[in-house]
Amino acid sequence: MSRELEFTRLRNLRETETVRRRNAETSLSASELIYPMFVTLGSGVRRPIEPMPGQFQMSVDVALEHAGLVSEKGIDKILLFGLPQSKDAVGGTSIDPDEAVQSAVREIKTTLPDVTVITDVCLCEYTDHGHCGIVTSDGQVDNDATLPLLAAAAISHAEAGADIVAPSAMMDGQVAAIRAGLDDAGFKDTRIMGYSAKYASSFYGPFREAAGSAPQFGDRRSYQMSSTQSDEAMAEIEADIREGADFIMVKPALAYLDVIRRASERFEEPPLAAYNVSGEYSAIKAAAANGWIDEETAAMEVLVGIKRAGADLIVTYFAPEAAEWLERGD
Ligand code: PBG
């Protein structure tokens, strides 16, 4: 006598490509992606970033052309990082209206007004010691002394025409200081994307080579969060929201998908971004170059995973390629 087996036929949900598509719980579109670009002074410069294949340090003219190309693919949000001409202890060039970021913002907003231009606001690319704030004589990063400098940098980006400024220095009160500074300077509509929960991460390694921003002594553990922390991430995000952030962020993405999920459930507003950082990009690129992994499917699996975890927006170096993959998949 045979016993009746009882089970649910969930495989029906994935029998064919059509069925799989119809049942997709998570969708991803190019309009949810933000593309980071590295800009420098000069002209005709397109310097490959070795640990980040496919990414370049670009002079403003090249960056403008590149922004045009990616926007045609449907990527209409870019995040700019600058490589300044010179560095000093207080990051003086971060407020120079003729520096790379400010020039790139002006050019891009003039020629491509529909592209949303976001600027990274931090001092590490502009200081000779590579820390994200001012360093005291005993080697500490001085939180409160750094705030007016971050506000001044944000104002100079707003003057150039930035739509959104994105403070990534992890100084307490940076969103409040920038909001107050922007408002006083007449930029009430410039929005702020806080890098709210930013962890001290090995996965920033390739970026620091790209941006020339590695700390020259010590590390960033006194201001960026430890990977052991999740409640603290919620406190950081809450603080940014209280200070007036229009967007919040968890960074990096992959080792912190639980933090993304928790933040997305806890804070319905404002929109939540996740940063698929340089090391996460480089790891896939390197494995793919060795033939160990399929780049397209691996990258899309990661991006869908970040979206499924709860991100509304994803900052990713894969943005232009992902737009092409999405277009082809349609
Ligand atoms: C600047 C900054 C960093 C990144 C974004 N903004 C580097 C850091 O904090 O050392 C990392 C981005 C990436 O790895 O892709 N503070």
Coordinates of N, CA and C in Angstrom, one line a residue, residues 102-293:
Q102 N 33.9 70.9 -8.8 CA 33.1 72.0 -9.1 C 33.0 72.3 -10.6
S103 N 34.1 72.2 -11.3 CA 34.1 72.4 -12.8 C 33.2 71.3 -13.5
A104 N 33.4 70.1 -13.0 CA 32.6 69.0 -13.7 C 31.1 69.2 -13.4
V105 N 30.7 69.6 -12.2 CA 29.3 69.9 -11.9 C 28.8 70.9 -12.8
R106 N 29.5 72.1 -12.9 CA 29.0 73.2 -13.8 C 28.8 72.7 -15.2
E107 N 29.8 72.0 -15.8 CA 29.8 71.5 -17.2 C 28.6 70.6 -17.4
I108 N 28.5 69.6 -16.5 CA 27.5 68.6 -16.7 C 26.1 69.2 -16.5
K109 N 25.9 70.0 -15.5 CA 24.6 70.6 -15.3 C 24.2 71.5 -16.4
T110 N 25.2 72.2 -17.0 CA 24.9 73.1 -18.2 C 24.5 72.3 -19.4
T111 N 25.2 71.3 -19.7 CA 25.0 70.5 -20.9 C 23.9 69.4 -20.8
L112 N 23.9 68.8 -19.6 CA 23.0 67.7 -19.4 C 22.1 68.0 -18.2
P113 N 21.2 69.0 -18.3 CA 20.5 69.5 -17.1 C 19.6 68.4 -16.5
D114 N 19.2 67.3 -17.2 CA 18.4 66.3 -16.7 C 19.1 65.2 -15.9
V115 N 20.5 65.3 -15.9 CA 21.2 64.4 -15.1 C 21.3 64.9 -13.7
T116 N 21.0 64.0 -12.7 CA 21.1 64.4 -11.3 C 22.5 64.3 -10.9
V117 N 23.1 65.4 -10.5 CA 24.5 65.4 -10.1 C 24.6 65.4 -8.5
I118 N 25.3 64.4 -8.0 CA 25.5 64.2 -6.6 C 27.0 64.4 -6.4
T119 N 27.4 65.1 -5.3 CA 28.9 65.2 -5.1 C 29.2 64.6 -3.7
D120 N 30.3 63.9 -3.7 CA 30.8 63.4 -2.4 C 31.4 64.5 -1.7
V121 N 31.1 64.7 -0.4 CA 31.6 65.7 0.4 C 32.4 65.1 1.5
C122 N 33.8 65.2 1.4 CA 34.7 64.6 2.4 C 36.0 65.3 2.2
L123 N 36.9 65.2 3.2 CA 38.2 65.9 3.1 C 39.3 64.9 2.7
C124 N 39.1 63.6 2.7 CA 40.2 62.6 2.6 C 40.9 62.8 1.2
E125 N 40.2 63.2 0.2 CA 40.9 63.3 -1.1 C 41.7 64.6 -1.2
Y126 N 41.4 65.5 -0.2 CA 42.0 66.9 -0.3 C 43.0 67.1 0.8
T127 N 43.2 66.2 1.8 CA 44.1 66.4 2.9 C 45.4 65.6 2.6
D128 N 46.6 66.2 3.0 CA 47.8 65.4 2.7 C 48.0 64.2 3.6
H129 N 47.3 64.2 4.7 CA 47.3 63.0 5.6 C 46.3 62.0 5.2
G130 N 45.3 62.3 4.4 CA 44.4 61.4 3.9 C 43.2 61.0 4.9
H131 N 43.1 61.8 6.0 CA 42.0 61.5 6.9 C 40.8 62.4 6.4
C132 N 39.6 62.0 6.9 CA 38.4 62.6 6.4 C 38.1 63.9 7.1
G133 N 38.9 64.3 8.1 CA 38.7 65.5 8.8 C 40.1 66.1 9.2
I134 N 40.0 67.2 10.0 CA 41.2 67.9 10.5 C 41.9 67.0 11.6
V135 N 43.2 66.9 11.5 CA 43.9 66.1 12.5 C 44.6 67.0 13.5
T136 N 44.4 66.8 14.8 CA 45.0 67.6 15.8 C 46.5 67.2 16.0
S137 N 47.2 67.9 16.8 CA 48.7 67.7 16.9 C 48.9 66.3 17.6
D138 N 48.0 65.8 18.3 CA 48.2 64.4 18.9 C 47.6 63.3 18.0
G139 N 47.3 63.7 16.7 CA 46.9 62.6 15.8 C 45.4 62.2 15.8
Q140 N 44.6 63.0 16.5 CA 43.2 62.7 16.6 C 42.4 63.4 15.5
V141 N 41.4 62.8 15.0 CA 40.5 63.6 14.0 C 39.5 64.4 14.8
D142 N 39.6 65.7 14.6 CA 38.8 66.7 15.3 C 37.4 66.9 14.7
N143 N 36.4 66.3 15.3 CA 35.1 66.3 14.8 C 34.6 67.7 14.5
D144 N 34.5 68.5 15.6 CA 33.8 69.8 15.5 C 34.5 70.8 14.6
A145 N 35.9 70.7 14.6 CA 36.6 71.6 13.8 C 36.5 71.3 12.3
T146 N 36.1 70.0 12.0 CA 35.9 69.6 10.6 C 34.6 70.1 10.0
L147 N 33.6 70.2 10.9 CA 32.2 70.5 10.4 C 32.1 71.7 9.5
P148 N 32.7 72.9 9.9 CA 32.6 74.1 9.0 C 33.3 73.8 7.7
L149 N 34.3 73.0 7.6 CA 35.0 72.8 6.4 C 34.1 71.9 5.4
L150 N 33.4 70.9 6.0 CA 32.5 70.1 5.2 C 31.4 71.0 4.7
A151 N 30.9 71.9 5.5 CA 29.8 72.7 5.1 C 30.2 73.7 4.0
A152 N 31.5 74.2 4.1 CA 32.0 75.1 3.1 C 32.2 74.3 1.7
A153 N 32.6 73.1 1.8 CA 32.8 72.3 0.6 C 31.4 72.0 -0.1
A154 N 30.4 71.7 0.8 CA 29.1 71.4 0.2 C 28.5 72.7 -0.4
I155 N 28.7 73.8 0.2 CA 28.2 75.1 -0.4 C 28.9 75.3 -1.7
S156 N 30.2 75.1 -1.8 CA 30.9 75.3 -3.1 C 30.4 74.4 -4.2
H157 N 30.0 73.1 -3.8 CA 29.3 72.2 -4.8 C 28.0 72.7 -5.2
A158 N 27.2 73.3 -4.2 CA 25.9 73.8 -4.5 C 26.0 75.0 -5.4
E159 N 27.0 75.9 -5.2 CA 27.2 77.0 -6.0 C 27.5 76.6 -7.5
A160 N 28.2 75.5 -7.6 CA 28.5 75.0 -9.0 C 27.3 74.4 -9.6
G161 N 26.3 74.0 -8.8 CA 25.0 73.5 -9.4 C 24.6 72.1 -9.0
A162 N 25.3 71.6 -8.0 CA 25.0 70.2 -7.5 C 23.6 70.1 -7.1
D163 N 22.9 69.0 -7.4 CA 21.6 68.7 -7.0 C 21.5 68.2 -5.6
I164 N 22.5 67.3 -5.3 CA 22.5 66.6 -4.0 C 24.0 66.6 -3.5
V165 N 24.2 66.9 -2.3 CA 25.6 66.7 -1.7 C 25.5 65.5 -0.8
A166 N 26.6 64.7 -0.8 CA 26.7 63.5 -0.1 C 27.9 63.4 0.9
P167 N 27.6 63.8 2.1 CA 28.8 63.8 3.1 C 29.1 62.4 3.5
S168 N 30.4 62.0 3.3 CA 30.9 60.7 3.6 C 31.9 60.6 4.7
A169 N 32.1 61.7 5.4 CA 33.3 61.8 6.4 C 33.0 61.1 7.7
M170 N 31.7 60.8 8.0 CA 31.4 60.2 9.2 C 31.7 61.0 10.5
M171 N 31.6 62.3 10.3 CA 31.7 63.2 11.5 C 30.3 63.4 12.1
D172 N 30.2 63.4 13.4 CA 28.9 63.6 14.0 C 28.5 65.0 13.7
G173 N 27.2 65.2 13.4 CA 26.7 66.5 13.1 C 26.9 67.0 11.7
Q174 N 27.5 66.2 10.8 CA 27.9 66.7 9.5 C 26.6 67.1 8.7
V175 N 25.6 66.3 8.8 CA 24.4 66.6 8.0 C 23.8 68.0 8.5
A176 N 23.7 68.1 9.8 CA 23.1 69.4 10.4 C 24.0 70.6 10.0
A177 N 25.3 70.4 10.1 CA 26.2 71.6 9.7 C 26.0 71.9 8.2
I178 N 25.9 70.9 7.4 CA 25.8 71.2 5.9 C 24.4 71.8 5.6
R179 N 23.4 71.3 6.3 CA 22.0 71.8 6.1 C 22.0 73.3 6.4
A180 N 22.5 73.6 7.6 CA 22.5 75.0 8.1 C 23.3 75.9 7.1
G181 N 24.5 75.4 6.7 CA 25.4 76.1 5.8 C 24.7 76.4 4.5
L182 N 24.1 75.3 3.9 CA 23.4 75.5 2.6 C 22.2 76.5 2.7
D183 N 21.4 76.4 3.8 CA 20.3 77.2 4.0 C 20.7 78.7 4.1
D184 N 21.8 78.9 4.9 CA 22.3 80.3 5.1 C 22.8 80.9 3.7
A185 N 23.4 80.0 2.9 CA 23.9 80.5 1.6 C 22.9 80.5 0.5
G186 N 21.6 80.3 0.9 CA 20.5 80.4 -0.1 C 20.3 79.1 -0.9
F187 N 20.8 78.0 -0.4 CA 20.6 76.8 -1.2 C 19.7 75.8 -0.5
K188 N 18.4 76.3 -0.3 CA 17.5 75.5 0.5 C 17.0 74.3 -0.2
D189 N 17.1 74.3 -1.6 CA 16.7 73.2 -2.4 C 17.7 72.1 -2.6
T190 N 19.0 72.4 -2.3 CA 20.0 71.4 -2.5 C 19.8 70.3 -1.4
R191 N 19.7 69.1 -1.9 CA 19.4 68.0 -1.0 C 20.6 67.3 -0.4
I192 N 20.5 66.6 0.6 CA 21.6 65.9 1.3 C 21.4 64.4 1.3
M193 N 22.4 63.7 0.8 CA 22.4 62.2 1.0 C 23.4 61.9 2.0
G194 N 23.0 61.5 3.1 CA 24.0 61.1 4.2 C 24.5 59.7 4.0
Y195 N 25.8 59.6 4.1 CA 26.4 58.2 4.1 C 26.2 57.8 5.6
S196 N 25.0 57.5 5.9 CA 24.6 57.5 7.4 C 25.4 56.4 8.1
A197 N 25.3 55.1 7.6 CA 25.9 54.0 8.3 C 27.0 53.5 7.4
K198 N 28.2 54.1 7.6 CA 29.4 53.8 6.8 C 30.4 53.0 7.7
Y199 N 30.7 51.8 7.3 CA 31.5 51.0 8.1 C 33.0 51.1 7.6
A200 N 33.9 50.9 8.6 CA 35.3 50.9 8.3 C 35.5 49.6 7.5
S201 N 35.9 49.6 6.3 CA 35.8 48.4 5.4 C 37.1 48.2 4.6
S202 N 37.5 46.9 4.5 CA 38.6 46.6 3.6 C 38.2 46.7 2.1
F203 N 36.9 46.7 1.9 CA 36.4 46.8 0.6 C 36.5 48.2 -0.1
Y204 N 37.0 49.2 0.6 CA 37.3 50.5 0.0 C 38.7 50.5 -0.6
G205 N 39.4 49.4 -0.5 CA 40.8 49.4 -0.9 C 41.0 50.0 -2.4
P206 N 40.3 49.4 -3.4 CA 40.5 49.9 -4.7 C 40.2 51.4 -4.9
F207 N 39.1 51.8 -4.2 CA 38.7 53.2 -4.3 C 39.8 54.1 -3.8
R208 N 40.5 53.8 -2.8 CA 41.5 54.7 -2.2 C 42.7 54.8 -3.2
E209 N 42.9 53.8 -4.0 CA 43.9 53.9 -5.1 C 43.3 54.8 -6.2
A210 N 42.0 54.7 -6.5 CA 41.4 55.5 -7.5 C 41.4 57.0 -7.2
A211 N 41.1 57.2 -5.9 CA 40.9 58.6 -5.4 C 42.2 59.2 -4.8
G212 N 43.2 58.4 -4.6 CA 44.4 58.8 -3.9 C 44.1 59.3 -2.5
S213 N 43.3 58.5 -1.8 CA 42.8 59.0 -0.5 C 43.1 58.1 0.7
A214 N 44.1 57.2 0.6 CA 44.4 56.3 1.7 C 45.0 57.1 2.8
P215 N 44.6 56.8 4.1 CA 45.2 57.6 5.2 C 46.7 57.3 5.3
Q216 N 47.5 58.3 5.5 CA 48.9 58.2 5.6 C 49.4 57.6 6.9
F217 N 48.6 57.7 7.9 CA 48.9 57.0 9.2 C 47.6 56.6 9.8
G218 N 47.7 55.5 10.6 CA 46.5 55.0 11.3 C 45.4 54.5 10.3
D219 N 44.2 54.5 10.8 CA 43.1 54.0 10.0 C 41.8 54.8 10.3
R220 N 40.7 54.4 9.8 CA 39.5 55.3 10.0 C 38.6 54.7 11.1
R221 N 39.1 53.9 11.9 CA 38.2 53.2 12.9 C 37.7 54.1 14.0
S222 N 38.3 55.3 14.1 CA 37.7 56.2 15.2 C 36.5 57.0 14.6
Y223 N 36.3 56.9 13.3 CA 35.0 57.6 12.8 C 34.1 56.7 12.0
Q224 N 34.7 55.7 11.3 CA 33.8 54.8 10.6 C 33.4 53.6 11.5
M225 N 32.2 53.0 11.2 CA 31.7 52.0 12.2 C 32.4 50.7 12.1
S226 N 32.3 49.9 13.2 CA 32.8 48.6 13.2 C 31.8 47.6 12.6
S227 N 32.3 46.6 11.9 CA 31.4 45.6 11.3 C 30.5 44.8 12.3
T228 N 30.9 44.9 13.6 CA 30.1 44.2 14.6 C 28.8 44.9 14.9
Q229 N 28.6 46.1 14.4 CA 27.5 47.0 14.9 C 26.3 47.0 13.9
S230 N 25.1 46.8 14.5 CA 23.9 46.9 13.8 C 22.9 47.9 14.4
D231 N 22.8 47.8 15.8 CA 21.9 48.8 16.5 C 22.5 50.2 16.3
E232 N 23.9 50.3 16.3 CA 24.5 51.6 16.1 C 24.3 52.2 14.7
A233 N 24.1 51.3 13.7 CA 23.8 51.8 12.4 C 22.4 52.4 12.4
M234 N 21.5 51.9 13.2 CA 20.1 52.5 13.3 C 20.2 53.8 13.9
A235 N 21.1 53.9 15.0 CA 21.3 55.2 15.6 C 21.9 56.3 14.7
E236 N 22.8 55.8 13.9 CA 23.5 56.7 12.9 C 22.5 57.3 11.9
I237 N 21.6 56.3 11.4 CA 20.6 56.7 10.4 C 19.6 57.7 11.1
E238 N 19.2 57.3 12.3 CA 18.2 58.2 13.0 C 18.8 59.6 13.2
A239 N 20.0 59.7 13.5 CA 20.7 61.0 13.7 C 20.7 61.8 12.4
D240 N 21.0 61.1 11.3 CA 21.0 61.8 10.0 C 19.6 62.3 9.6
I241 N 18.6 61.5 9.9 CA 17.2 61.9 9.6 C 16.9 63.1 10.4
R242 N 17.2 63.1 11.7 CA 16.9 64.2 12.6 C 17.6 65.5 12.1
E243 N 18.8 65.3 11.6 CA 19.6 66.5 11.1 C 19.2 67.0 9.8
G244 N 18.3 66.3 9.1 CA 17.7 66.8 7.9 C 18.2 66.1 6.6
A245 N 18.6 64.8 6.7 CA 19.0 64.1 5.5 C 17.8 63.8 4.6
D246 N 18.0 64.0 3.3 CA 16.9 63.7 2.3 C 17.0 62.3 1.8
F247 N 18.2 61.7 2.0 CA 18.4 60.3 1.6 C 19.4 59.7 2.7
I248 N 19.2 58.4 3.0 CA 20.2 57.8 3.9 C 20.9 56.7 3.2
M249 N 22.0 56.2 3.8 CA 22.8 55.2 3.1 C 23.4 54.2 4.0
V250 N 23.5 52.9 3.5 CA 24.3 51.9 4.2 C 25.4 51.6 3.2
K251 N 26.6 51.5 3.8 CA 27.8 51.3 3.0 C 28.9 50.5 3.7
P252 N 29.6 49.5 3.2 CA 29.3 48.8 1.9 C 27.9 48.1 1.9
A253 N 27.7 47.4 0.8 CA 26.4 46.7 0.7 C 26.4 45.2 1.1
L254 N 27.4 44.5 0.6 CA 27.3 43.0 0.6 C 27.5 42.4 2.0
A255 N 28.4 42.9 2.7 CA 28.6 42.3 4.1 C 27.5 42.9 5.1
Y256 N 26.7 43.8 4.6 CA 25.7 44.5 5.4 C 24.3 44.4 4.9
L257 N 24.0 43.4 4.2 CA 22.6 43.2 3.7 C 21.6 43.2 4.8
D258 N 21.9 42.7 5.9 CA 21.0 42.7 7.1 C 20.7 44.1 7.6
V259 N 21.8 44.9 7.5 CA 21.6 46.3 7.9 C 20.7 47.1 7.0
I260 N 20.9 46.8 5.7 CA 20.0 47.4 4.7 C 18.5 47.0 4.9
R261 N 18.4 45.7 5.1 CA 17.0 45.2 5.4 C 16.4 45.8 6.6
R262 N 17.2 45.9 7.7 CA 16.7 46.5 8.9 C 16.4 47.9 8.8
A263 N 17.2 48.7 8.1 CA 17.0 50.1 7.9 C 15.8 50.3 7.0
S264 N 15.6 49.5 6.0 CA 14.4 49.7 5.1 C 13.1 49.4 5.8
E265 N 13.2 48.5 6.8 CA 11.9 48.2 7.5 C 11.6 49.2 8.5
R266 N 12.7 49.7 9.1 CA 12.5 50.7 10.2 C 12.3 52.1 9.7
F267 N 12.9 52.5 8.6 CA 12.7 53.9 8.1 C 12.1 53.9 6.8
E268 N 10.7 54.1 6.7 CA 10.1 54.0 5.4 C 10.5 55.2 4.6
E269 N 10.8 56.3 5.2 CA 11.3 57.5 4.5 C 12.5 58.0 5.3
P270 N 13.4 58.7 4.8 CA 13.6 59.0 3.4 C 14.1 57.8 2.6
P271 N 14.3 57.9 1.3 CA 14.8 56.8 0.5 C 16.2 56.3 1.0
L272 N 16.3 55.0 0.9 CA 17.5 54.4 1.3 C 18.4 54.0 0.2
A273 N 19.7 54.4 0.2 CA 20.7 54.0 -0.8 C 21.6 53.0 -0.2
A274 N 22.2 52.1 -1.0 CA 23.2 51.2 -0.6 C 24.4 51.4 -1.6
Y275 N 25.6 51.4 -1.0 CA 26.8 51.6 -1.9 C 27.5 50.3 -2.1
N276 N 27.4 49.8 -3.4 CA 28.1 48.6 -3.8 C 29.5 49.0 -4.1
V277 N 30.4 48.9 -3.1 CA 31.7 49.6 -3.1 C 32.7 49.0 -4.1
S278 N 33.8 49.8 -4.2 CA 34.9 49.4 -5.1 C 35.4 48.0 -5.0
G279 N 35.6 47.5 -3.7 CA 36.2 46.1 -3.6 C 35.1 45.1 -4.0
E280 N 33.9 45.4 -3.9 CA 32.8 44.5 -4.3 C 32.8 44.4 -5.8
Y281 N 33.1 45.5 -6.5 CA 33.2 45.6 -7.9 C 34.4 44.9 -8.4
S282 N 35.6 45.2 -7.8 CA 36.8 44.6 -8.2 C 36.9 43.1 -8.1
A283 N 36.3 42.6 -7.0 CA 36.3 41.2 -6.8 C 35.6 40.4 -7.9
I284 N 34.5 41.0 -8.4 CA 33.8 40.3 -9.5 C 34.6 40.5 -10.8
K285 N 35.1 41.7 -11.0 CA 35.9 41.9 -12.2 C 37.1 41.0 -12.3
A286 N 37.8 40.9 -11.2 CA 39.0 40.0 -11.1 C 38.7 38.6 -11.4
A287 N 37.6 38.1 -10.7 CA 37.3 36.7 -10.9 C 36.8 36.4 -12.3
A288 N 36.1 37.4 -12.9 CA 35.6 37.2 -14.2 C 36.8 37.2 -15.2
A289 N 37.8 38.1 -15.0 CA 38.9 38.2 -15.9 C 39.7 36.9 -15.9
N290 N 39.6 36.2 -14.7 CA 40.3 34.9 -14.7 C 39.4 33.7 -15.2
G291 N 38.2 34.0 -15.6 CA 37.3 33.0 -16.1 C 36.7 32.2 -15.0
W292 N 36.8 32.7 -13.7 CA 36.3 31.9 -12.6 C 34.8 32.2 -12.3
I293 N 34.3 33.2 -12.9 CA 32.9 33.6 -12.6 C 32.3 34.3 -13.8

